[in-house]
Tab-separated table of C-alpha atoms in Angstrom:
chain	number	residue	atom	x	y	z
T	10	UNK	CA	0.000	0.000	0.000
T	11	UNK	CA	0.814	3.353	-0.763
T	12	UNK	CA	-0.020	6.812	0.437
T	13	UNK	CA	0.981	10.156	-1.505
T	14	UNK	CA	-0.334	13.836	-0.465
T	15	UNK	CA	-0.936	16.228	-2.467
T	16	UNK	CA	-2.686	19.678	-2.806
T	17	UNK	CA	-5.322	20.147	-4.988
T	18	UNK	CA	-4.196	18.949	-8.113
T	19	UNK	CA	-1.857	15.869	-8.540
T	20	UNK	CA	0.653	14.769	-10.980
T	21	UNK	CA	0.728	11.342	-11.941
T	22	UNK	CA	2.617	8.889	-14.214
T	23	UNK	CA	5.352	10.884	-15.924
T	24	UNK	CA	6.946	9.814	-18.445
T	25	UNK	CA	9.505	10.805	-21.916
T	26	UNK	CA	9.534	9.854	-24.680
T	27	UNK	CA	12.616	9.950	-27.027
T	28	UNK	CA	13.364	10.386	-30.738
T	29	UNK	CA	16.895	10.090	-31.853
T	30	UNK	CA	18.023	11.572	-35.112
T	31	UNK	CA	19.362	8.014	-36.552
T	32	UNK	CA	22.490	7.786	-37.770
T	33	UNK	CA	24.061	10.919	-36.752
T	34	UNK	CA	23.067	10.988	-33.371
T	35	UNK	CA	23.800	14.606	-32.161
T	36	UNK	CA	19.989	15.520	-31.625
T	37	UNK	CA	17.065	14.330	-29.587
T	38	UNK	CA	13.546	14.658	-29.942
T	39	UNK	CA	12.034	14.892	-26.405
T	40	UNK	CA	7.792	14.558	-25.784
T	41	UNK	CA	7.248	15.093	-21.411
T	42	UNK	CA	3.783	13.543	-20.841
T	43	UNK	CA	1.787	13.405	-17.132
T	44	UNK	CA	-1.590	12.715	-16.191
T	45	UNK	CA	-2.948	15.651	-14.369
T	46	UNK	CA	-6.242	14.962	-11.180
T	47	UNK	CA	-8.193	17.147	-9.514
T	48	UNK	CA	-9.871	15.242	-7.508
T	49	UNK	CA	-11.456	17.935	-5.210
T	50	UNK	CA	-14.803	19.232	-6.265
T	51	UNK	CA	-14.123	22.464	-7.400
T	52	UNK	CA	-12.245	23.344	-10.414
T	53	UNK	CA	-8.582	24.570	-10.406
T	54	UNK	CA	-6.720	26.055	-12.216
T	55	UNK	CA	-2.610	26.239	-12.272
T	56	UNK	CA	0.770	26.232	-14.184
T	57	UNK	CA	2.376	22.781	-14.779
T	58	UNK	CA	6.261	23.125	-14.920
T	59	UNK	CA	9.191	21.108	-16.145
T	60	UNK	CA	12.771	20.914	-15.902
T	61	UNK	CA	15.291	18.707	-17.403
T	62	UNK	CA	18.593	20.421	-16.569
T	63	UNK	CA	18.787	23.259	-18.265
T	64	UNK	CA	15.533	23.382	-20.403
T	65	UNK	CA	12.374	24.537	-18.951
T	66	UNK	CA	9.027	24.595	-20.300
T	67	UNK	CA	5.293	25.103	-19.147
T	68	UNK	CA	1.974	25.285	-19.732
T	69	UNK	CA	-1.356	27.097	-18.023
T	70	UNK	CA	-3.732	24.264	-17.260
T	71	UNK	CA	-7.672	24.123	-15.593
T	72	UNK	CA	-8.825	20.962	-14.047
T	73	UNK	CA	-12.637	20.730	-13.777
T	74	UNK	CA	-13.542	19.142	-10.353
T	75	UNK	CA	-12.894	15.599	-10.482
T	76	UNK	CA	-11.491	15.971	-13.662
T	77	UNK	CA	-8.122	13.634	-15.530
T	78	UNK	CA	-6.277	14.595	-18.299
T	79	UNK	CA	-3.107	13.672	-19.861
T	80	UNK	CA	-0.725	16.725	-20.670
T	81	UNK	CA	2.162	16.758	-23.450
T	82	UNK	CA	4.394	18.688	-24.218
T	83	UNK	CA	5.848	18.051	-27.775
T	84	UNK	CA	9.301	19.141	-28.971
T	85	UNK	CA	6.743	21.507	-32.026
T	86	UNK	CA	4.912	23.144	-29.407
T	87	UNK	CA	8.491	22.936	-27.316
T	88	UNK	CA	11.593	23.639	-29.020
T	89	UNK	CA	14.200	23.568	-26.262
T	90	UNK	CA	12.887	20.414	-26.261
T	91	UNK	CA	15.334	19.086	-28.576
T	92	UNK	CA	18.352	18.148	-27.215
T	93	UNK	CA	22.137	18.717	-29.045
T	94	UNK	CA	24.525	16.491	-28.767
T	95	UNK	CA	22.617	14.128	-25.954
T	96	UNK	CA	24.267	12.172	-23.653
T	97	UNK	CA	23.305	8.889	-24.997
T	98	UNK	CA	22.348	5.601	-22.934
T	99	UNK	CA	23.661	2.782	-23.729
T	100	UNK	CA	23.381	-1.348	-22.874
T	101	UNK	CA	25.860	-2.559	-20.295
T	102	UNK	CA	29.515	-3.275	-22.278
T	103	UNK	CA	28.420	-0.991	-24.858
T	104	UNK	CA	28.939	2.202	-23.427
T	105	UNK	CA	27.834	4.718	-20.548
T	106	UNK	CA	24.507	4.784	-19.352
T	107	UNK	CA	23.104	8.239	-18.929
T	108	UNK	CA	20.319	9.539	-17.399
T	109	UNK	CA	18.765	12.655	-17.081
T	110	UNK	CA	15.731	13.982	-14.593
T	111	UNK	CA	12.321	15.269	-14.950
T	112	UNK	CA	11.219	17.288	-12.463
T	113	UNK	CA	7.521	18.369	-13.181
T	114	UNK	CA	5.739	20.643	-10.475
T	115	UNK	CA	2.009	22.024	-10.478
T	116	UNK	CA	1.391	24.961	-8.976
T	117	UNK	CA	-2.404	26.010	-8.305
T	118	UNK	CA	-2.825	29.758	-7.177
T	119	UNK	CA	1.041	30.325	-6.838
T	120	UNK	CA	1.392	27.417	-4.330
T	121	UNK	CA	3.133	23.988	-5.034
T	122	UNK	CA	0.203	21.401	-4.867
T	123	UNK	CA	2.500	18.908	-6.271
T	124	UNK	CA	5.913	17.624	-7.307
T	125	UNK	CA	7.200	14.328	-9.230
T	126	UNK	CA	10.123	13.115	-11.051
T	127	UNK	CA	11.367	10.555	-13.526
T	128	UNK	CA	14.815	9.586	-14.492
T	129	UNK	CA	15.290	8.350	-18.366
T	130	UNK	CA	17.824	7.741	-20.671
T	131	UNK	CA	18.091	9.023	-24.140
T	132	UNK	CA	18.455	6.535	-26.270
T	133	UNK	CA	16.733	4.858	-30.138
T	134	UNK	CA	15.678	1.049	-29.803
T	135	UNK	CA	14.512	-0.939	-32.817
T	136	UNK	CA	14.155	-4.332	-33.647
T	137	UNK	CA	13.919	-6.368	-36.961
T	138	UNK	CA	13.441	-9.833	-38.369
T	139	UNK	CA	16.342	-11.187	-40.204
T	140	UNK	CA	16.175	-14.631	-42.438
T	141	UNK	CA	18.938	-16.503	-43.058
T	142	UNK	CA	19.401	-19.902	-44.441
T	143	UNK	CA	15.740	-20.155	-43.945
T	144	UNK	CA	15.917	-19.028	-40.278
T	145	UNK	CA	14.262	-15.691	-38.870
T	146	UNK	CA	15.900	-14.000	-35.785
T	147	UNK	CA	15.421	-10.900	-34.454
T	148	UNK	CA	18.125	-8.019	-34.721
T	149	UNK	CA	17.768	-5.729	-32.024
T	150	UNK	CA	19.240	-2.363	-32.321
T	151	UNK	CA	20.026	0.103	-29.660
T	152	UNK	CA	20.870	3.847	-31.071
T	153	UNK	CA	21.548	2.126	-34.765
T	154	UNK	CA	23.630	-0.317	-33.497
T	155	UNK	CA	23.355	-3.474	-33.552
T	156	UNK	CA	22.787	-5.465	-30.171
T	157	UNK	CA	23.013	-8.823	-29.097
T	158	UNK	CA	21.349	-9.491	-26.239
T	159	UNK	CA	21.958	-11.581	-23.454
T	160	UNK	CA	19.491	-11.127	-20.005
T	161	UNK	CA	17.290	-12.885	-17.907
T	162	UNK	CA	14.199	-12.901	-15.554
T	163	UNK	CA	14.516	-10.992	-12.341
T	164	UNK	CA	12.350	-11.222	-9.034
T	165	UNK	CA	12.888	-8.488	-6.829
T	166	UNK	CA	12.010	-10.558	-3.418
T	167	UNK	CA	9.592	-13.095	-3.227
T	168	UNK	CA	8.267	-12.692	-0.163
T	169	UNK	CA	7.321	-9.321	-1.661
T	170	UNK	CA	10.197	-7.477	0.982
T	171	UNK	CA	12.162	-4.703	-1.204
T	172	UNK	CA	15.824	-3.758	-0.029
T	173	UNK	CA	17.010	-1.316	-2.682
T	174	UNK	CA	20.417	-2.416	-1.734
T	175	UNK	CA	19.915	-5.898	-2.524
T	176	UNK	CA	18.180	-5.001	-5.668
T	177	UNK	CA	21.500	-2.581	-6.356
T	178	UNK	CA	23.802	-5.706	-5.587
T	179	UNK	CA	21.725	-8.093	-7.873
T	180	UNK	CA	22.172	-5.670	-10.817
T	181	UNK	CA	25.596	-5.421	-10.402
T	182	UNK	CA	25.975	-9.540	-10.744
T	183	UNK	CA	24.319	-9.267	-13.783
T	184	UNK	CA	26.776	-6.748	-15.417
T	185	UNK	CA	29.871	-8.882	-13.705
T	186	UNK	CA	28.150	-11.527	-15.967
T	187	UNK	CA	28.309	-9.357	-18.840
T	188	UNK	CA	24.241	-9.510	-18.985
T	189	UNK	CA	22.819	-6.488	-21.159
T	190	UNK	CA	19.057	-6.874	-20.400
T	191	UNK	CA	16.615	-7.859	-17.119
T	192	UNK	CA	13.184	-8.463	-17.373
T	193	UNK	CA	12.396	-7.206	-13.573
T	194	UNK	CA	8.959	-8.053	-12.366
T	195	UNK	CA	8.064	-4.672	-10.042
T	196	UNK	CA	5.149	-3.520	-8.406
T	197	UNK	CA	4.457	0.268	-9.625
């Protein structure tokens, strides 16, 4: 179970989206989304804010009472929203993996009614079949390279008890075993 307060509006579920300029990779596309609740019954209305380093971007929004919607902000609407030269992530053995943070805050009559975040990575995946010699695999490709991958299943605890540290020391076996990928089965 989990509890979260908030003021009158709430931000929920953010998330990015990227678009990388394939091959050259020196610029990134970035779309911010969050789903936006008032769930008071008046209406509201307020100024949802981003930042992601050194870009910032916002919008006015009003909430009806008991009202959901799902905000975007595009990289048309948004130009600082494309990124030169990103700092790319990549798989483990490949290179580096960067991340970057969203902070996204809603303020409702000049007050912070609430705050979340997100980390991401910047970074293009694609995938392909392939035939050969009468055999179809599938190419993975991770910034327009090509990727072979080699993971497995994880389960965090299951007894359903999360240690973060654990969790940090089980990912770090997996890269000591030169593992690229983890299917992680997490409660959200």
């Amino acid at each position: 179970v989990s509890l979260y307060a908030t003021g009158q509006g709430a931000i929920k579920n953010p998330h990015v989206v990227t678009d990388l300029d394939l091959p050259s990779l020196d610029q990134a596309s970035l779309t911010v989304s969050a789903e936006l609740l008032n769930a008071g019954d008046e209406d509201i209305e307020g100024v949802l804010k981003g930042v992601i380093e050194d870009i910032e971007f916002s919008r006015k929004v009003l909430l009806k009472a008991g009202e959901s919607k799902q905000l975007s902000f595009t990289p048309d609407e948004y130009p600082q929203l494309r990124v030169q030269n990103p700092r790319l992530w990549w798989p483990n053995n490949v290179g580096p993996q960067n991340l970057y943070d969203l902070k996204l805050t809603l303020e409702v009559d000049g007050k912070i009614s609430d705050v979340a975040t997100e980390r991401f990575g910047i970074r293009e995946i694609t995938s392909w079949m392939n035939t050969f010699d009468d055999k179809r695999t599938t190419v993975f490709q991770v910034n327009g390279k090509n990727i072979v991958i080699r993971g497995g299943g994880y389960v965090e605890d299951m007894m359903l008890r999360p240690d973060k540290k654990r969790t940090e020391a089980d990912v770090l076996y997996a890269k000591h075993m030169n593992l690229n990928a983890l299917r992680m089965e997490a409660p959200r």
